[in-house]
Amino acid sequence: MTQTAVKNSAQAAPVAPRRPHSFTRHGITVQDDYAWLKDPKWQEVLRDPAILDGDIRKYLEAENDYTESLLGHTAPLQKKLVAEMRGRIKEDDSSVPSPDGPFAYLRKFREGGQHELFGRMPRDGGEVQIVLDGDALAEGKDYFRFGGSRHSPDHKLHAWSADTKGSEYFAIRVRDWATGADLDDLVEETDGAVVWSKDAKSFFYVKLDDNHRPMQVWRHRLGTTQADDVLVYEEQDSGWFTHLHESASGRFCVIAGGDHETSEQRLIDLADPEAPLLLVAAREDGVQYSVADRGDELFILTNADNAIDFKVVTAPLASPERANWRDLIPYRPGIYVLDLELYSGHMVRLERANALPAIVIRDLASGEEHAIAFDEAAYSLDTMGSYEFETTNLRFAYSSMTTPSEVYDYDMAKRTRILRMLRDEGGRLV
């Protein structure tokens, strides 16, 4: 079809009508003729898109119809391009299985699929068991997106979350590994993340408020309704965000709060979920920090004391306030500490100097440090974390302008590495 024919077949572009509206803020009156396009019930619309104001829906549908009138004739070309792109990738893309106790957990895609599959296999190899099939879960739904996914400490259950409306409100469910069925538990309007208690009888999650802000941390006990959940923590500053993750050792749930300049963290003892929260250090404007734990000691990555490139300090778990912070890796101008990973016997720093990243490993018993060596002049690095704390294995990803992405397991004690995954120049696993 020629451009002239396409232009002639296209319908007229919709024009949003002006509806005079004004509002005053801080003594200034603003005129907004298109304010009607924001549904006054937008919070409810996020939960149920079907209740969107009829005039707004009509206009959005007109925009979509106009787009279709312009681009509809390209549908065969779009399909052809998708087929060509699919032909250049390995569609059953899999992660390297990550060991935890008797199993190694993984995620993958099936050929022709759109959504992830989550599963596991025996630690030393064997048949893969899929616990969550995203393609099956998405069947018949207009929208589907996974949120968090986390197996329980006893390896019997799997908490998972999904958004099925496009609202970015994630509902959490719990699946039984043995039966493949979900329990009756349903926890809604969350950010999707889950942290299990040690006994696997409860989990912590963050609930989003009516303005879609993550402000509250709740504890859910299996076998009860969400109405029975216990509020653990509530952030009072509407400009802050609250998230959860497991600590390095798995001993604590970390409540991490902050904005773009300041942070504050609290610890929940996962062996005693009802115990009082432990505040690491009270918030100070401009001071950022993140915490990792090892026994009775905390390792803290922070920009405190004007360490604009960050440094590493330690503090006793019993009294972790700022007054008790002691430098372990002092601030070094020009060396930016990007991240910190902690294991039972080693501390790993991902840092950057002169635009080049480095992985530096510290033996916590001897204090000796070494960096993993690479031959190329420029490259990208990233550490990938681990379910296990009592390990000498570090997993990292490496790539460069001439080397496609590679995943290695590195023995921090023996200083040896094993290539676990390699992609070719087209991004396919080899």
Short mmCIF file of N, CA and C in Angstrom, two decimals, residues 1-8:
data_model
loop_
_atom_site.label_atom_id
_atom_site.label_comp_id
_atom_site.label_asym_id
_atom_site.label_seq_id
_atom_site.Cartn_x
_atom_site.Cartn_y
_atom_site.Cartn_z
N MET A 1 0.86 -1.20 0.00
CA MET A 1 0.00 0.00 0.00
C MET A 1 0.89 1.24 0.00
N THR A 2 0.57 2.17 -0.89
CA THR A 2 1.36 3.39 -0.97
C THR A 2 1.06 4.30 0.21
N GLN A 3 1.97 5.27 0.43
CA GLN A 3 1.76 6.22 1.52
C GLN A 3 0.51 7.04 1.29
N THR A 4 0.21 7.37 0.00
CA THR A 4 -0.98 8.16 -0.31
C THR A 4 -2.23 7.36 0.03
N ALA A 5 -2.22 6.06 -0.32
CA ALA A 5 -3.38 5.21 -0.03
C ALA A 5 -3.60 5.07 1.46
N VAL A 6 -2.48 4.91 2.20
CA VAL A 6 -2.59 4.80 3.65
C VAL A 6 -3.18 6.07 4.23
N LYS A 7 -2.69 7.23 3.75
CA LYS A 7 -3.16 8.51 4.26
C LYS A 7 -4.64 8.67 3.97
N ASN A 8 -5.09 8.25 2.77
CA ASN A 8 -6.49 8.41 2.40
C ASN A 8 -7.39 7.47 3.19
#
